[in-house]
Tab-separated table of C-alpha atoms in Angstrom:
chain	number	residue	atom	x	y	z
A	1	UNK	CA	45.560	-49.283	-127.071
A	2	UNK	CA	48.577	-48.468	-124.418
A	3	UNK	CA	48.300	-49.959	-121.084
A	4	UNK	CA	47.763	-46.795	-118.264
A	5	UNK	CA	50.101	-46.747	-115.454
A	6	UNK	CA	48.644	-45.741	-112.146
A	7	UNK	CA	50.531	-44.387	-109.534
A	8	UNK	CA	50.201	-44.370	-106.072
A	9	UNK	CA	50.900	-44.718	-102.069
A	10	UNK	CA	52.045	-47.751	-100.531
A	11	UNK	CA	49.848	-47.774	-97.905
A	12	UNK	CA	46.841	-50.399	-97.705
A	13	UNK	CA	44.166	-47.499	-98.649
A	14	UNK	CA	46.279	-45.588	-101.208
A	15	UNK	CA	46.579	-48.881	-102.953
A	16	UNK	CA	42.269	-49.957	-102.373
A	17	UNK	CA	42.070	-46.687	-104.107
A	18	UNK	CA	44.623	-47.201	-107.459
A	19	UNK	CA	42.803	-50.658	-107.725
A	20	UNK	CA	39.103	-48.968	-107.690
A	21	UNK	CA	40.428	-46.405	-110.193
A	22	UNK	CA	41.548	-49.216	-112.191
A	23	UNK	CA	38.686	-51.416	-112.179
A	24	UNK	CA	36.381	-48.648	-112.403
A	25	UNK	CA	38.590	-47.771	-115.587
A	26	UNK	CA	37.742	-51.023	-117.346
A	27	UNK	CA	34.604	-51.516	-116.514
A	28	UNK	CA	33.903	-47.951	-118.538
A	29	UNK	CA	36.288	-48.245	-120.499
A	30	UNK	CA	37.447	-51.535	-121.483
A	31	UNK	CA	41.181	-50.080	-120.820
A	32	UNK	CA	43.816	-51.726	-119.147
A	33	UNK	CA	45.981	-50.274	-116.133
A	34	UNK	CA	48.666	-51.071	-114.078
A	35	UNK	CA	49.514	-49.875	-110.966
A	36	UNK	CA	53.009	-48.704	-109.926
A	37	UNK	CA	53.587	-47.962	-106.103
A	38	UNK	CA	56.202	-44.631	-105.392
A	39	UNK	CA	56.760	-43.555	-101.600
A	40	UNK	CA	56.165	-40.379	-100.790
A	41	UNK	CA	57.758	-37.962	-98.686
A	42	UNK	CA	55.261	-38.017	-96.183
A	43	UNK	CA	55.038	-42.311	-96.208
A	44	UNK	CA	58.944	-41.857	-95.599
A	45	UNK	CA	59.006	-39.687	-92.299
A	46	UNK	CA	56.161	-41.713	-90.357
A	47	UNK	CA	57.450	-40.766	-87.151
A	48	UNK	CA	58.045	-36.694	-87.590
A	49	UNK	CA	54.354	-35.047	-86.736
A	50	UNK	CA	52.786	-32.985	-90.353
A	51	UNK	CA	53.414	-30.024	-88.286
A	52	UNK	CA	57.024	-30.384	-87.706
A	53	UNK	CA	57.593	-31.971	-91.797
A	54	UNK	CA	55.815	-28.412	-92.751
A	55	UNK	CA	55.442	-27.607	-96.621
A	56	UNK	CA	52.269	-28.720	-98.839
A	57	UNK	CA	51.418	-31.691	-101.046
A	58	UNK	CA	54.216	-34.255	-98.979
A	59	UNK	CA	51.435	-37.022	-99.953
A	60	UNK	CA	51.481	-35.938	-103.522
A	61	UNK	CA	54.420	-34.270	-104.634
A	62	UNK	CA	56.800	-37.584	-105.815
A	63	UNK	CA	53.322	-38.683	-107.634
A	64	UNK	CA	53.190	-35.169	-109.412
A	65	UNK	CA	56.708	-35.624	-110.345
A	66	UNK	CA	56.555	-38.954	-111.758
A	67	UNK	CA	53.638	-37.674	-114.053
A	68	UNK	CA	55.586	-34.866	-115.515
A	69	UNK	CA	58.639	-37.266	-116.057
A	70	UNK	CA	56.085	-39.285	-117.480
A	71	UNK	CA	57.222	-42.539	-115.748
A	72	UNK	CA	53.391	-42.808	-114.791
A	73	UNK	CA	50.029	-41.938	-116.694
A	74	UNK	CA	48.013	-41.470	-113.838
A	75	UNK	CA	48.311	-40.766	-109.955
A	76	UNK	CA	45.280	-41.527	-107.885
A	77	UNK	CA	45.124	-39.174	-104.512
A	78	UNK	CA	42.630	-38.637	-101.448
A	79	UNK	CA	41.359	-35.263	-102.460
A	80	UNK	CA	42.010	-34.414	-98.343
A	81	UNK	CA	46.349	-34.524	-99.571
A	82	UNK	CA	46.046	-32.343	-102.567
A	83	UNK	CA	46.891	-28.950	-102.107
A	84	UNK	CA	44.749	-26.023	-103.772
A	85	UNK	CA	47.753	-24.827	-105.891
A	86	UNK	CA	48.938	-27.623	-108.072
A	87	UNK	CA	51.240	-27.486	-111.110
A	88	UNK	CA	50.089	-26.330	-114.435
A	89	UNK	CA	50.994	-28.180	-116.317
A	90	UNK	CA	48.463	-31.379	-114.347
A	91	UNK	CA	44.620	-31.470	-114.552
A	92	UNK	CA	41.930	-33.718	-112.423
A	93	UNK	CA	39.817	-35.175	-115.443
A	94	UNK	CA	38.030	-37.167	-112.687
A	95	UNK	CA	36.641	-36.735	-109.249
A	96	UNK	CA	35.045	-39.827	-107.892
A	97	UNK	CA	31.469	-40.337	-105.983
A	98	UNK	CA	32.492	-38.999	-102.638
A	99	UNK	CA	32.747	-41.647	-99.592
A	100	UNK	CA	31.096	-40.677	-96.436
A	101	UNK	CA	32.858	-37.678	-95.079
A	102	UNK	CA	32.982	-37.969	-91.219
A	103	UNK	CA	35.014	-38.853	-88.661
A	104	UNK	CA	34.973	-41.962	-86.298
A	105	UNK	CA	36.810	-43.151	-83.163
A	106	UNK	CA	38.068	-46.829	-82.594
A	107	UNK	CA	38.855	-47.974	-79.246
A	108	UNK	CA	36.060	-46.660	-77.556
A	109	UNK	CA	32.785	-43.953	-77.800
A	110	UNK	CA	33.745	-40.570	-76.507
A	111	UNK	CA	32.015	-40.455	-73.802
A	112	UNK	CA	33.144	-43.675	-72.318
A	113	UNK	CA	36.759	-42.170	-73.054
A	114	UNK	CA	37.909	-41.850	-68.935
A	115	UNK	CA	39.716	-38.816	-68.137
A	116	UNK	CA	43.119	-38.582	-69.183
A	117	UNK	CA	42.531	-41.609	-72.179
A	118	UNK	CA	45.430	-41.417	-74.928
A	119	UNK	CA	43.416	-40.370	-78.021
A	120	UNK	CA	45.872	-40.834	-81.415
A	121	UNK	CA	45.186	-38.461	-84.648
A	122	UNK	CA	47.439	-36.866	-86.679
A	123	UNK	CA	45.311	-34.032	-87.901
A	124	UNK	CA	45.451	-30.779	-85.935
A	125	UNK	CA	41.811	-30.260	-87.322
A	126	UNK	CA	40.927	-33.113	-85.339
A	127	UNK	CA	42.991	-32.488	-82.493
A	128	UNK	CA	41.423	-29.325	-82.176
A	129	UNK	CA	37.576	-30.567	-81.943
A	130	UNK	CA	38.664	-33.323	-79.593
A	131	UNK	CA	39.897	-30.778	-77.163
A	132	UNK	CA	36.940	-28.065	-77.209
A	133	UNK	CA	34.729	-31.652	-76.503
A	134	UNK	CA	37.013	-33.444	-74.064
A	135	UNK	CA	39.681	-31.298	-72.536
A	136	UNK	CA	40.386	-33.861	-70.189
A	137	UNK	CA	41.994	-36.246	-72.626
A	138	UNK	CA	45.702	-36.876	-73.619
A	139	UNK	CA	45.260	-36.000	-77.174
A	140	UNK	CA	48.643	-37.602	-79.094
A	141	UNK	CA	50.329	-36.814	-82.162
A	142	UNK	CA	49.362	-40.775	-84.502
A	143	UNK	CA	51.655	-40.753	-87.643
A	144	UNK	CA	51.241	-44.468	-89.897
A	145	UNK	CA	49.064	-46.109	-91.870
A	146	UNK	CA	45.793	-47.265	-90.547
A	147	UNK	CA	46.653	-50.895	-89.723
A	148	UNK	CA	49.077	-49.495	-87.852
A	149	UNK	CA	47.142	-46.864	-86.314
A	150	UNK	CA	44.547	-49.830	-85.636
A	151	UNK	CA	47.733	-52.308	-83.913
A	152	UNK	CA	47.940	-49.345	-81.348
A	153	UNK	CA	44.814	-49.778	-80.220
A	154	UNK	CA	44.641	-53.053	-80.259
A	155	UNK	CA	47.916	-53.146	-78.094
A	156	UNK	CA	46.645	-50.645	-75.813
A	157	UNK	CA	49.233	-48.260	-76.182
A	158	UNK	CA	46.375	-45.909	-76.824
A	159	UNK	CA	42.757	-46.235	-76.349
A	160	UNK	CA	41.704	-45.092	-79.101
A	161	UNK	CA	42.030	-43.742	-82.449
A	162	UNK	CA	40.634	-40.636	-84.338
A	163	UNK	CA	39.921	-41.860	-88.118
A	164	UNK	CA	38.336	-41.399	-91.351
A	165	UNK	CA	35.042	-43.325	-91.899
A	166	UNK	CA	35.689	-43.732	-95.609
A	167	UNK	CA	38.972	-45.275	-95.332
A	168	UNK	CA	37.689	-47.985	-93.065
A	169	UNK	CA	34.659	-48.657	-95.121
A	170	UNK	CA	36.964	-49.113	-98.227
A	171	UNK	CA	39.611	-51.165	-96.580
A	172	UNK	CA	36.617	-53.426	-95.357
A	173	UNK	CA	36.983	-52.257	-91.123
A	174	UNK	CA	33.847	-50.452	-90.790
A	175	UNK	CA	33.063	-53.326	-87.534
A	176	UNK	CA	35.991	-51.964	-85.897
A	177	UNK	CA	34.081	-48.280	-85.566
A	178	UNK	CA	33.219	-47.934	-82.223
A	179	UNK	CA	31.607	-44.044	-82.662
A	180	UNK	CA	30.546	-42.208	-85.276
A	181	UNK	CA	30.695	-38.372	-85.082
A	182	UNK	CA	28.734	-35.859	-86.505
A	183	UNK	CA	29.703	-32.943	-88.517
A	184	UNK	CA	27.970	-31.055	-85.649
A	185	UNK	CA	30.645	-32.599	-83.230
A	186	UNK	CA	33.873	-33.511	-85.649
A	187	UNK	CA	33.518	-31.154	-88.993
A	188	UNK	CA	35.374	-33.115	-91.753
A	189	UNK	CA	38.217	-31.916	-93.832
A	190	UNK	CA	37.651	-30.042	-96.886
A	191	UNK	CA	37.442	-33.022	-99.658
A	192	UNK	CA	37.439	-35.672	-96.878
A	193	UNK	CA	35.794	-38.721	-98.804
A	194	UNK	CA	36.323	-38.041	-102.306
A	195	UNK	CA	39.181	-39.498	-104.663
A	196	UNK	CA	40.433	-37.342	-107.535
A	197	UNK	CA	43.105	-38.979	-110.805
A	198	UNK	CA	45.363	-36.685	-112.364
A	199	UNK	CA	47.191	-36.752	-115.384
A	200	UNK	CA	49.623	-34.842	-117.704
A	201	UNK	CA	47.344	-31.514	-119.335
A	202	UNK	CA	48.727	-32.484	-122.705
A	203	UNK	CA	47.487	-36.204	-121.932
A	204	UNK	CA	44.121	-35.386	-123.846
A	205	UNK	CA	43.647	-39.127	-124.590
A	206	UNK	CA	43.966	-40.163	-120.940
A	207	UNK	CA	41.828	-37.274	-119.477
A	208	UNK	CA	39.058	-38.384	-121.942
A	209	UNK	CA	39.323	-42.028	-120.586
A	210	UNK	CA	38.396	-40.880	-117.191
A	211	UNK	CA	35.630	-38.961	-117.863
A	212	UNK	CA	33.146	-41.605	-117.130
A	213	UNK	CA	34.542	-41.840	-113.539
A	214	UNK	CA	33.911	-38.263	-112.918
A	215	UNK	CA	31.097	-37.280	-110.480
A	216	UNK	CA	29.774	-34.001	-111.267
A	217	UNK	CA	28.249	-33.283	-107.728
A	218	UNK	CA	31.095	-34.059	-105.969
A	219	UNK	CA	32.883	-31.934	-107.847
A	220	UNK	CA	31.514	-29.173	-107.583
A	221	UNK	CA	31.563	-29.544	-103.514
A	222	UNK	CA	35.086	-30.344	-103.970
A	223	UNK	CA	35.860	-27.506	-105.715
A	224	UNK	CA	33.555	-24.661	-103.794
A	225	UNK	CA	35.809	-26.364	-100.455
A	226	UNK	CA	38.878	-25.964	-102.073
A	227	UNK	CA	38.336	-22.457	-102.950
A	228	UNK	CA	37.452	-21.472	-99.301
A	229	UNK	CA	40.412	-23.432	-97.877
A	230	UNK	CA	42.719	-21.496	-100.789
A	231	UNK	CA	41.100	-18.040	-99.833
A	232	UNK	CA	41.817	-19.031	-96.090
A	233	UNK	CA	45.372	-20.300	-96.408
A	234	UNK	CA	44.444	-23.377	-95.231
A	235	UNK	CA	46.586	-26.522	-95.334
A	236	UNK	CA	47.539	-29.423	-93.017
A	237	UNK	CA	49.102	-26.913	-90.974
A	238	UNK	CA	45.631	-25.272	-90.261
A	239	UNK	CA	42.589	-27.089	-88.220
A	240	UNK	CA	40.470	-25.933	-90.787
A	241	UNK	CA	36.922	-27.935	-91.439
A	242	UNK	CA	33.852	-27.794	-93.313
A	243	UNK	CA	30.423	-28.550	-92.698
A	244	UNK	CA	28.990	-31.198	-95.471
């Protein structure tokens, strides 16, 4: 029985997520998996805000190529990174439980944000329901992972920090959460939460390994969310969100 090779982000969550996928793999399974770390276009220009980088799948794309040179079995995304058109010749076999899909601040509650506070995201999507709530604040392109996202709060170069709930429960931060918000105030991002594993469409053995880590309802959110944010032209070019 071959050993799988998972690809994946550097960063501290991508790589919480390749190790679930692989221990969720075993356990099922009883099949053993490696992981193998490749940088991304998007993990390379940190400091350049997603609007100005432009183009889709800069989270995904070196992963996707790697699996069609076959240097890796499988590549392990946030299903937030994928975009809806993906080559042809790749398949999702599974689509994990879904996380918890809303959006948090650290740093401080929103309304004890003073006027003028330096707010960090990098999603226009949340930049967008920040400002319809609290005009008043310096809203600020955040590029980096989120211990480093975190380190400028901490620092008080900002005070505070728009993030996903999910990634902080996974990476083991939910105590730094100082708010949670709504879908009626912050509407997530279509497949904010969820984890999806690709592989090669002619990997039939593979995709049949991962079918016991496939979650059938969140799939089928996943994809209905997808479809509206392909028939809108959405991307991360688009503040585009969905209620849950």
């Amino acid at each position: 029985m071959r050993t799988l090779r998972i690809g994946t982000r550097g960063s501290l969550l991508a790589k919480w997520q390749a190790e679930f996928i692989r221990k969720q793999l075993f356990a099922a399974t009883g099949i053993e998996a490696e992981i193998v770390v490749i940088k991304t276009a998007g993990d390379k220009m940190q400091h350049a805000p997603l609007m100005q980088i432009g183009g889709k799948g800069i989270f995904i794309k070196e992963l996707e190529e790697a699996l069609l040179g076959e240097t890796i079995d499988l590549a392990v995304h946030s299903v937030k990174d994928v975009p809806t058109d993906t080559p042809s010749r790749l398949i999702f076999p599974a689509v994990c439980r879904r996380g918890d899909v809303r959006d948090c601040l650290v740093g401080s509650t929103l309304a004890n944000l003073r006027q003028g506070a330096r707010v960090g995201t990098s999603s226009l999507r949340r930049q967008a329901q920040l400002r319809h709530l609290r005009p008043d604040l310096d809203l600020r392109d955040m590029r980096g992972n989120v211990d480093t996202r975190l380190r400028k709060v901490e620092s008080g170069e900002y005070e505070a920090v728009m993030l996903s709930k999910a990634g902080l429960d996974r990476l083991g931060l939910s105590q730094r959460i100082s708010e949670i918000l709504s879908p009626e105030i912050s509407m997530p991002a279509v497949g904010q939460g969820a984890i999806a594993v690709e592989c090669r469409l002619k990997d039939t053995e593979a995709a049949d390994q991962l079918a016991p880590l496939d979650d059938q309802e969140t799939r089928t959110a996943v994809i209905a969310e997808r479809a509206l944010l392909s028939a809108l032209q959405g991307g991360c070019q688009v503040p585009l969100g969905l209620p849950p």
